[in-house]
């Protein structure tokens, strides 16, 4: 019979040239500064690792970084990221301090606060960008389905931001579903080799020649899988290889080969399989503990399963899996015990604890406590999935049902924090099956409700959260009540529900002594809902002042400050409103609190809209969207709607309003308020009043409404000749001005008096209101007051004076960007024969939202690295934005940009 001759000495790559070409197109673009990433998919043994390795070997003058997932290490925090970055960590020296500190923390180089995945991602992006400045960079990450969640999230973040870097990233995984974070990358799916390609591979790679009939059986059984081809050819007998095709058959071959080896060789392989870091020094230490020597290690290499070098690795992940799974349970525990004994507790206490935990079967409080300490260290590094893994294992080893339940609940909280609510719920179920004591039962119920609340953010979930909190001591759940109350303020299905909750909290939660700012906030929100304005305002004032004082301290916490900002608006305190909003954004950035930063930016946008800083508000919203995009989250659009209404941008308003139409549980008082501003701006006072009467009705029945609706209601009712509808709102405005007098509240009160004064006495009120607003930061309210005064002057026939007021109002409203109100002023001017000049086109109109944000930040003096950090991109990306916007604006320097935006 004819034999197929093979040549196993050649190292040439014999198939998949087309696929290599696809990777080469990514690296060629990266070499020109247009980086990219791709995902290589395919079954085990299909050749993903070989393909990527061959692509890397053809790169001349590149820095190549490699990392790979290991099935038994998928919970250790940032382990894959450390593999990838370790060779280039020296480049972190040039990173901004927050980014450098984040890398130091996650890699255990220095102690520090827990960094968020977004900050770690930004730091890794900066690190790779710094490496790329010296030479192009190729990052190969294999078996992504097995790398830890933190590394996967960070690498997905980086892969989406290398478009202007000389960086190529190639990831390999068995299927796209297992690596959803990378789902947006272009994918290259490897399929089985054709028979001709398979024959070529066998000629070059198989160690023996076989008769053609045997070769045909190998081809049929391997089904084009390259690893199967080589392994089947290696182990083929005179009649071929009966059995299953695919990677299960290949793994079976590895198992068979492993089980045929001498016991000492199997012991070496078991140690290597149980220690995925590939640390050769540790492997030798563990071998010595088990009485093994260099001869046994050589035999393990000769088996064809293990490869040694600077690091130890298996010939294929299936080989590691086959060895570990086919090693008996007792032998596996012995291997982990030896590895634990050989691991330096001062160098890697967490890995030592993990090995020790896998070396025992029964309860062991000492090991459980060490795992709990490892969880604490993992939390400081930001590895919430690892925290949960350590705590779960600790719970399994914990003697005593009560303590075991408590650790399972702690693990569930960590699972929720890592974004795995289903896994968290399963751990709560397991804790409850242990029949914990009453305290832990109530804690489990509250945690289950918290999980449901974070998943759904619905009104039923909020109600369930409140009911669960009722079973726990009030001092332990103040912030739970606060979160529920704040949630229902802006999303409620029936107005009376918020008032009932306020009464419930007032009855159940005692006042704390001394109260923290957050305690005062809960009390103030409750009393604001239940008491008349004159009775609630002193506590509201005290709360806002407490938050302002706290915000100025070094211990300031950004959480809940946006609610204090809302209280400031209801107090009519613009100074406090802006100070708290700005400070919250600064703190969230400085502390890396990216969960709250988008909220803070949107409240900052609202604050800037209220005072008439529309361009700044737009920048805040664009930045908030950038954070949402980086985090993969969505956010409420209330500030977007408010800005569109004040700007008179009807198309944008309708677009956002349409988005809200299908949202369940939205508190539409805020929407109706925004609509009233839009309609008052355009002069459609009837539509404004219709919306405002809905707001007032809901407010009377206990729903929260931004109290600025009173100002709009007075204007709409006055212009329609229905002063009786305005009386309640005018009284409210007067009470606020009396209790909390300042430029905003007093000016609003004087303006309300002017609007409702039927005689010539209105003039004094208008002038006094304008005077009060003129000395404040409330530019848009000052401009509106002059518009209203000008309209009144025209109605009473004083056209010359009206012209002065209306022209001033039109100019300022146009400058601010309040197009609706400016158009109203223009129509009034036209009515008295005063034409208005058409504004020149906005030079920034041609910029994208991202370019506009970069322009505003750079013009304000921010450096490239600072802006890059704000947008979660690399400095090179900011440079690219600057080049584009310079071209569009016809300028060439930052100085010209500052002059243009002055």
Short mmCIF file of C-alpha atoms in Angstrom, two decimals, residues 268-678:
data_model
loop_
_atom_site.label_atom_id
_atom_site.label_comp_id
_atom_site.label_asym_id
_atom_site.label_seq_id
_atom_site.Cartn_x
_atom_site.Cartn_y
_atom_site.Cartn_z
CA UNK A 268 5.03 16.40 37.76
CA UNK A 269 2.31 16.97 35.17
CA UNK A 270 -0.36 17.20 37.89
CA UNK A 271 1.67 19.90 39.66
CA UNK A 272 2.08 21.84 36.40
CA UNK A 273 -1.64 21.55 35.63
CA UNK A 274 -2.59 22.79 39.11
CA UNK A 275 -0.29 25.85 38.91
CA UNK A 276 -1.32 27.88 35.85
CA UNK A 277 1.19 30.73 36.22
CA UNK A 278 3.93 28.60 34.68
CA UNK A 279 6.39 29.54 37.43
CA UNK A 280 9.26 27.07 36.92
CA UNK A 281 10.87 27.94 40.27
CA UNK A 282 7.63 27.20 42.13
CA UNK A 283 7.18 23.97 40.17
CA UNK A 284 10.65 22.79 41.18
CA UNK A 285 9.95 23.68 44.85
CA UNK A 286 6.72 21.69 44.80
CA UNK A 287 8.48 18.79 43.08
CA UNK A 288 11.10 18.72 45.81
CA UNK A 289 8.37 18.65 48.47
CA UNK A 290 6.91 15.59 46.73
CA UNK A 291 10.30 13.92 46.33
CA UNK A 292 10.53 14.47 42.59
CA UNK A 293 13.65 15.54 40.71
CA UNK A 294 14.95 16.88 37.39
CA UNK A 295 14.78 13.43 35.79
CA UNK A 296 11.02 13.37 36.39
CA UNK A 297 10.66 16.86 34.89
CA UNK A 298 12.60 15.75 31.78
CA UNK A 299 10.31 12.74 31.46
CA UNK A 300 7.28 15.08 31.61
CA UNK A 301 8.75 17.13 28.77
CA UNK A 302 9.50 14.00 26.76
CA UNK A 303 5.85 12.97 27.03
CA UNK A 304 4.98 15.70 24.53
CA UNK A 305 2.44 17.21 26.90
CA UNK A 306 4.61 19.79 28.69
CA UNK A 307 6.95 22.47 27.39
CA UNK A 308 9.49 24.20 29.65
CA UNK A 309 11.38 27.40 29.09
CA UNK A 310 11.36 30.64 31.03
CA UNK A 311 7.83 29.55 31.93
CA UNK A 312 6.13 26.19 31.94
CA UNK A 313 3.13 25.59 29.70
CA UNK A 314 1.22 22.71 28.23
CA UNK A 315 1.32 21.95 24.58
CA UNK A 316 -2.36 22.85 24.33
CA UNK A 317 -5.02 23.95 26.86
CA UNK A 318 -6.79 20.64 26.23
CA UNK A 319 -3.68 18.86 27.48
CA UNK A 320 -3.77 20.80 30.76
CA UNK A 321 -7.46 20.11 31.15
CA UNK A 322 -6.98 16.41 30.39
CA UNK A 323 -4.18 16.06 32.93
CA UNK A 324 -5.98 17.95 35.71
CA UNK A 325 -9.31 16.18 35.25
CA UNK A 326 -7.83 12.70 34.96
CA UNK A 327 -5.63 13.12 38.04
CA UNK A 328 -7.36 11.47 40.99
CA UNK A 329 -8.95 13.72 43.62
CA UNK A 330 -6.41 12.69 46.25
CA UNK A 331 -3.46 13.31 43.93
CA UNK A 332 -4.89 16.72 43.01
CA UNK A 333 -5.13 17.68 46.67
CA UNK A 334 -1.54 16.55 47.20
CA UNK A 335 -0.42 18.68 44.27
CA UNK A 336 -2.20 21.76 45.63
CA UNK A 337 -0.75 21.11 49.11
CA UNK A 338 2.77 20.98 47.70
CA UNK A 339 2.20 24.14 45.69
CA UNK A 340 0.80 25.90 48.77
CA UNK A 341 3.85 24.85 50.79
CA UNK A 342 6.16 26.03 48.01
CA UNK A 343 4.50 29.46 47.58
CA UNK A 344 6.07 32.33 49.53
CA UNK A 345 3.33 33.72 51.75
CA UNK A 346 4.96 37.18 51.69
CA UNK A 347 5.13 37.27 47.89
CA UNK A 348 1.77 35.75 46.90
CA UNK A 349 -0.46 35.09 49.91
CA UNK A 350 -3.61 34.88 47.80
CA UNK A 351 -2.35 32.12 45.52
CA UNK A 352 -1.03 30.24 48.54
CA UNK A 353 -4.45 30.47 50.19
CA UNK A 354 -6.16 29.31 47.02
CA UNK A 355 -3.89 26.25 46.71
CA UNK A 356 -4.35 25.50 50.40
CA UNK A 357 -8.13 25.65 50.01
CA UNK A 358 -7.96 23.15 47.15
CA UNK A 359 -5.80 20.84 49.23
CA UNK A 360 -8.41 20.15 51.91
CA UNK A 361 -11.91 18.72 51.88
CA UNK A 362 -13.50 19.29 55.27
CA UNK A 363 -14.20 22.44 57.31
CA UNK A 364 -11.11 24.45 58.17
CA UNK A 365 -11.65 27.85 59.78
CA UNK A 366 -7.98 28.84 59.57
CA UNK A 367 -7.95 28.42 55.77
CA UNK A 368 -11.38 30.02 55.47
CA UNK A 369 -10.18 33.06 57.40
CA UNK A 370 -7.11 33.33 55.16
CA UNK A 371 -9.38 33.22 52.10
CA UNK A 372 -11.46 35.98 53.66
CA UNK A 373 -8.32 38.09 54.02
CA UNK A 374 -7.51 37.34 50.37
CA UNK A 375 -10.97 38.62 49.48
CA UNK A 376 -10.14 41.87 51.24
CA UNK A 377 -6.94 42.25 49.26
CA UNK A 378 -8.76 41.44 46.01
CA UNK A 379 -11.35 44.10 46.78
CA UNK A 380 -8.62 46.71 47.18
CA UNK A 381 -7.36 45.71 43.73
CA UNK A 382 -10.86 46.07 42.30
CA UNK A 383 -11.40 42.37 41.53
CA UNK A 384 -15.01 41.90 42.66
CA UNK A 385 -15.34 38.55 40.90
CA UNK A 386 -12.25 37.36 42.77
CA UNK A 387 -13.70 38.68 46.04
CA UNK A 388 -16.75 36.53 45.47
CA UNK A 389 -14.66 33.48 44.51
CA UNK A 390 -12.52 33.74 47.64
CA UNK A 391 -15.58 34.22 49.86
CA UNK A 392 -17.48 31.36 48.24
CA UNK A 393 -14.55 29.01 48.81
CA UNK A 394 -14.20 30.34 52.36
CA UNK A 395 -17.87 29.58 52.98
CA UNK A 396 -17.46 26.00 51.78
CA UNK A 397 -14.68 25.49 54.32
CA UNK A 398 -16.45 27.28 57.18
CA UNK A 399 -17.52 25.22 60.18
CA UNK A 400 -20.87 26.35 61.56
CA UNK A 401 -23.98 27.07 59.51
CA UNK A 402 -24.44 30.63 60.76
CA UNK A 403 -20.95 31.83 59.83
CA UNK A 404 -21.12 29.93 56.56
CA UNK A 405 -24.36 31.70 55.65
CA UNK A 406 -22.83 35.05 56.53
CA UNK A 407 -19.89 34.43 54.20
CA UNK A 408 -22.19 33.29 51.41
CA UNK A 409 -24.14 36.54 51.75
CA UNK A 410 -20.88 38.49 51.62
CA UNK A 411 -19.97 36.57 48.46
CA UNK A 412 -23.39 37.39 47.01
CA UNK A 413 -22.80 41.11 47.60
CA UNK A 414 -19.48 40.79 45.78
CA UNK A 415 -21.15 38.95 42.89
CA UNK A 416 -23.68 41.75 42.62
CA UNK A 417 -20.85 44.30 42.67
CA UNK A 418 -19.11 42.43 39.83
CA UNK A 419 -22.23 42.65 37.68
CA UNK A 420 -23.42 39.06 38.14
CA UNK A 421 -26.88 39.36 39.73
CA UNK A 422 -27.96 35.82 38.78
CA UNK A 423 -24.94 34.31 40.52
CA UNK A 424 -25.58 36.60 43.49
CA UNK A 425 -29.17 35.38 43.74
CA UNK A 426 -28.00 31.73 43.70
CA UNK A 427 -25.67 32.42 46.64
CA UNK A 428 -28.51 34.05 48.58
CA UNK A 429 -30.60 30.92 47.91
CA UNK A 430 -27.79 28.74 49.22
CA UNK A 431 -27.41 30.88 52.35
CA UNK A 432 -31.14 30.68 53.05
CA UNK A 433 -31.09 26.88 52.74
CA UNK A 434 -28.69 26.82 55.69
CA UNK A 435 -31.53 28.22 57.84
CA UNK A 436 -29.52 31.14 59.24
CA UNK A 437 -30.47 33.03 62.38
CA UNK A 438 -33.21 35.70 62.19
CA UNK A 439 -30.74 38.55 61.67
CA UNK A 440 -29.11 36.87 58.68
CA UNK A 441 -32.51 35.81 57.31
CA UNK A 442 -33.57 39.44 57.23
CA UNK A 443 -30.22 40.42 55.69
CA UNK A 444 -30.73 37.75 53.00
CA UNK A 445 -34.20 39.05 52.20
CA UNK A 446 -32.88 42.61 51.92
CA UNK A 447 -30.00 41.48 49.70
CA UNK A 448 -32.40 39.58 47.42
CA UNK A 449 -34.56 42.71 47.12
CA UNK A 450 -31.45 44.80 46.43
CA UNK A 451 -30.45 42.43 43.62
CA UNK A 452 -33.91 42.66 42.07
CA UNK A 453 -33.85 46.46 42.40
CA UNK A 454 -30.49 46.78 40.65
CA UNK A 455 -31.64 44.49 37.85
CA UNK A 456 -35.06 46.05 37.20
CA UNK A 457 -34.93 49.59 38.64
CA UNK A 458 -38.73 49.31 38.49
CA UNK A 459 -41.39 50.59 40.83
CA UNK A 460 -42.35 47.05 42.03
CA UNK A 461 -38.67 46.31 42.72
CA UNK A 462 -38.35 49.59 44.64
CA UNK A 463 -41.42 48.73 46.72
CA UNK A 464 -40.02 45.26 47.45
CA UNK A 465 -36.75 46.88 48.53
CA UNK A 466 -38.63 49.10 50.98
CA UNK A 467 -40.54 46.14 52.39
CA UNK A 468 -37.32 44.16 52.87
CA UNK A 469 -35.66 47.15 54.54
CA UNK A 470 -38.55 47.26 57.00
CA UNK A 471 -37.31 43.98 58.47
CA UNK A 472 -33.87 45.34 59.32
CA UNK A 473 -32.88 47.79 62.02
CA UNK A 474 -33.54 51.37 60.84
CA UNK A 475 -30.00 52.53 61.52
CA UNK A 476 -28.73 49.88 59.10
CA UNK A 477 -30.96 50.87 56.20
CA UNK A 478 -31.11 54.66 56.21
CA UNK A 479 -29.37 54.84 52.86
CA UNK A 480 -31.57 52.06 51.48
CA UNK A 481 -34.62 54.15 52.34
CA UNK A 482 -32.92 57.21 50.85
CA UNK A 483 -32.19 55.38 47.60
CA UNK A 484 -35.76 54.13 47.38
CA UNK A 485 -37.23 57.55 48.15
CA UNK A 486 -34.94 59.31 45.68
CA UNK A 487 -35.81 56.72 43.03
CA UNK A 488 -39.55 57.27 43.50
CA UNK A 489 -39.12 61.05 43.37
CA UNK A 490 -38.27 60.81 39.68
CA UNK A 491 -40.18 57.67 38.68
CA UNK A 492 -43.54 57.04 40.25
CA UNK A 493 -46.78 55.45 39.04
CA UNK A 494 -49.16 57.23 41.43
CA UNK A 495 -48.60 60.54 43.24
CA UNK A 496 -49.75 59.31 46.65
CA UNK A 497 -47.10 56.58 46.83
CA UNK A 498 -44.25 59.00 47.55
CA UNK A 499 -46.21 60.68 50.34
CA UNK A 500 -47.04 57.32 51.93
CA UNK A 501 -43.39 56.37 51.84
CA UNK A 502 -42.44 59.71 53.42
CA UNK A 503 -44.87 59.07 56.29
CA UNK A 504 -43.53 55.54 56.70
CA UNK A 505 -39.90 56.70 56.86
CA UNK A 506 -40.77 59.48 59.30
CA UNK A 507 -42.41 56.95 61.63
CA UNK A 508 -39.76 54.26 61.34
CA UNK A 509 -36.39 56.01 61.14
CA UNK A 510 -35.37 57.96 64.25
CA UNK A 511 -33.22 61.03 63.97
CA UNK A 512 -29.56 60.20 64.40
CA UNK A 513 -27.37 62.20 66.74
CA UNK A 514 -25.25 63.83 65.59
CA UNK A 515 -26.70 63.60 62.09
CA UNK A 516 -24.49 63.07 59.06
CA UNK A 517 -25.26 65.07 55.92
CA UNK A 518 -26.88 61.98 54.42
CA UNK A 519 -29.12 61.61 57.49
CA UNK A 520 -30.21 65.23 57.14
CA UNK A 521 -30.87 64.64 53.44
CA UNK A 522 -33.28 61.80 54.09
CA UNK A 523 -35.09 63.83 56.73
CA UNK A 524 -35.22 66.94 54.54
CA UNK A 525 -36.65 65.07 51.53
CA UNK A 526 -39.31 63.51 53.74
CA UNK A 527 -40.29 66.81 55.37
CA UNK A 528 -40.28 68.63 52.03
CA UNK A 529 -42.88 66.17 50.84
CA UNK A 530 -45.03 66.37 53.96
CA UNK A 531 -44.83 69.96 55.25
CA UNK A 532 -45.70 73.38 53.83
CA UNK A 533 -42.77 75.13 52.24
CA UNK A 534 -42.25 77.60 55.08
CA UNK A 535 -42.00 74.74 57.60
CA UNK A 536 -39.78 72.46 55.47
CA UNK A 537 -37.27 75.08 54.32
CA UNK A 538 -35.24 75.50 57.53
CA UNK A 539 -34.30 71.80 57.46
CA UNK A 540 -33.67 71.98 53.72
CA UNK A 541 -31.38 74.97 54.35
CA UNK A 542 -29.52 73.10 57.09
CA UNK A 543 -29.07 70.07 54.82
CA UNK A 544 -27.68 72.07 51.91
CA UNK A 545 -25.28 73.90 54.20
CA UNK A 546 -24.11 70.57 55.67
CA UNK A 547 -23.40 69.20 52.21
CA UNK A 548 -21.53 72.36 51.19
CA UNK A 549 -19.37 72.15 54.32
CA UNK A 550 -18.76 68.43 53.84
CA UNK A 551 -17.92 68.91 50.15
CA UNK A 552 -15.06 71.22 51.10
CA UNK A 553 -13.36 68.61 53.32
CA UNK A 554 -10.72 66.08 52.32
CA UNK A 555 -13.08 63.24 53.36
CA UNK A 556 -15.84 64.41 51.03
CA UNK A 557 -17.86 61.66 49.35
CA UNK A 558 -19.59 62.39 46.03
CA UNK A 559 -22.50 60.05 46.70
CA UNK A 560 -25.87 61.75 47.25
CA UNK A 561 -24.57 65.21 46.46
CA UNK A 562 -26.83 65.44 43.40
CA UNK A 563 -29.86 65.20 45.72
CA UNK A 564 -28.50 68.07 47.79
CA UNK A 565 -28.13 69.93 44.48
CA UNK A 566 -31.85 69.38 43.83
CA UNK A 567 -32.63 70.75 47.30
CA UNK A 568 -30.56 73.82 46.43
CA UNK A 569 -32.72 74.38 43.35
CA UNK A 570 -35.88 74.09 45.45
CA UNK A 571 -34.39 76.58 47.92
CA UNK A 572 -33.55 78.96 45.09
CA UNK A 573 -29.88 78.97 46.11
CA UNK A 574 -27.94 79.16 42.85
CA UNK A 575 -24.55 79.53 44.57
CA UNK A 576 -25.03 76.31 46.55
CA UNK A 577 -26.45 74.57 43.49
CA UNK A 578 -23.41 75.30 41.34
CA UNK A 579 -20.89 74.70 44.11
CA UNK A 580 -22.30 71.30 45.05
CA UNK A 581 -22.75 70.22 41.44
CA UNK A 582 -19.20 71.22 40.49
CA UNK A 583 -17.69 69.66 43.59
CA UNK A 584 -19.49 66.36 42.99
CA UNK A 585 -18.06 66.14 39.48
CA UNK A 586 -14.56 66.99 40.74
CA UNK A 587 -14.76 64.37 43.50
CA UNK A 588 -16.16 61.68 41.21
CA UNK A 589 -13.33 62.25 38.75
CA UNK A 590 -10.63 62.37 41.42
CA UNK A 591 -11.90 59.24 43.18
CA UNK A 592 -12.61 57.33 39.98
CA UNK A 593 -16.28 57.03 40.99
CA UNK A 594 -17.41 56.36 37.43
CA UNK A 595 -20.68 54.81 38.54
CA UNK A 596 -21.84 58.23 39.70
CA UNK A 597 -19.88 60.50 37.35
CA UNK A 598 -22.47 60.48 34.52
CA UNK A 599 -25.23 61.39 37.02
CA UNK A 600 -23.05 64.12 38.48
CA UNK A 601 -22.28 65.55 35.04
CA UNK A 602 -25.96 65.63 34.14
CA UNK A 603 -26.85 67.43 37.35
CA UNK A 604 -24.02 69.83 36.62
CA UNK A 605 -25.54 70.35 33.17
CA UNK A 606 -28.91 71.08 34.75
CA UNK A 607 -27.33 73.58 37.15
CA UNK A 608 -25.57 75.36 34.29
CA UNK A 609 -28.76 75.41 32.26
CA UNK A 610 -30.63 77.07 35.13
CA UNK A 611 -28.16 79.95 35.31
CA UNK A 612 -27.92 80.33 31.53
CA UNK A 613 -24.59 78.64 30.78
CA UNK A 614 -26.02 76.59 27.92
CA UNK A 615 -22.76 75.94 26.07
CA UNK A 616 -21.16 74.64 29.26
CA UNK A 617 -24.24 72.52 29.95
CA UNK A 618 -23.95 70.96 26.51
CA UNK A 619 -20.31 70.07 27.18
CA UNK A 620 -21.32 68.39 30.46
CA UNK A 621 -23.90 66.27 28.65
CA UNK A 622 -21.43 65.26 25.93
CA UNK A 623 -18.93 64.23 28.58
CA UNK A 624 -21.62 62.26 30.44
CA UNK A 625 -22.39 60.40 27.23
CA UNK A 626 -18.68 59.65 26.80
CA UNK A 627 -18.58 58.09 30.27
CA UNK A 628 -21.73 56.10 29.52
CA UNK A 629 -20.20 54.88 26.27
CA UNK A 630 -16.98 53.88 28.01
CA UNK A 631 -18.85 52.06 30.77
CA UNK A 632 -21.42 50.48 28.46
CA UNK A 633 -24.27 51.98 30.46
CA UNK A 634 -27.31 54.09 29.70
CA UNK A 635 -28.59 57.00 31.69
CA UNK A 636 -31.60 59.23 32.15
CA UNK A 637 -32.01 62.11 29.73
CA UNK A 638 -33.71 64.67 31.98
CA UNK A 639 -30.92 67.22 31.70
CA UNK A 640 -30.85 66.76 27.90
CA UNK A 641 -34.59 67.45 27.79
CA UNK A 642 -34.25 70.48 30.05
CA UNK A 643 -31.45 71.97 27.96
CA UNK A 644 -33.38 71.41 24.73
CA UNK A 645 -36.42 73.16 26.23
CA UNK A 646 -34.49 76.18 27.48
CA UNK A 647 -32.58 76.35 24.19
CA UNK A 648 -35.80 76.34 22.21
CA UNK A 649 -34.51 73.37 20.22
CA UNK A 650 -37.88 71.90 19.21
CA UNK A 651 -36.49 69.03 17.11
CA UNK A 652 -34.13 67.86 19.83
CA UNK A 653 -36.86 68.22 22.44
CA UNK A 654 -39.25 66.07 20.42
CA UNK A 655 -36.54 63.47 19.81
CA UNK A 656 -35.84 63.09 23.54
CA UNK A 657 -39.54 63.24 24.39
CA UNK A 658 -40.18 60.38 22.00
CA UNK A 659 -37.49 58.30 23.70
CA UNK A 660 -39.24 58.80 27.02
CA UNK A 661 -42.63 57.78 25.67
CA UNK A 662 -42.07 54.07 26.22
CA UNK A 663 -40.34 54.35 29.60
CA UNK A 664 -42.32 52.81 32.43
CA UNK A 665 -42.61 54.71 35.71
CA UNK A 666 -41.17 58.03 34.55
CA UNK A 667 -42.33 60.96 36.67
CA UNK A 668 -43.77 63.11 33.90
CA UNK A 669 -43.97 66.22 36.07
CA UNK A 670 -40.37 66.89 35.00
CA UNK A 671 -41.33 66.39 31.35
CA UNK A 672 -44.34 68.70 31.66
CA UNK A 673 -42.15 71.34 33.33
CA UNK A 674 -39.67 71.17 30.43
CA UNK A 675 -42.53 71.45 27.96
CA UNK A 676 -43.80 74.56 29.76
CA UNK A 677 -40.39 76.22 29.37
CA UNK A 678 -40.32 75.36 25.67
#
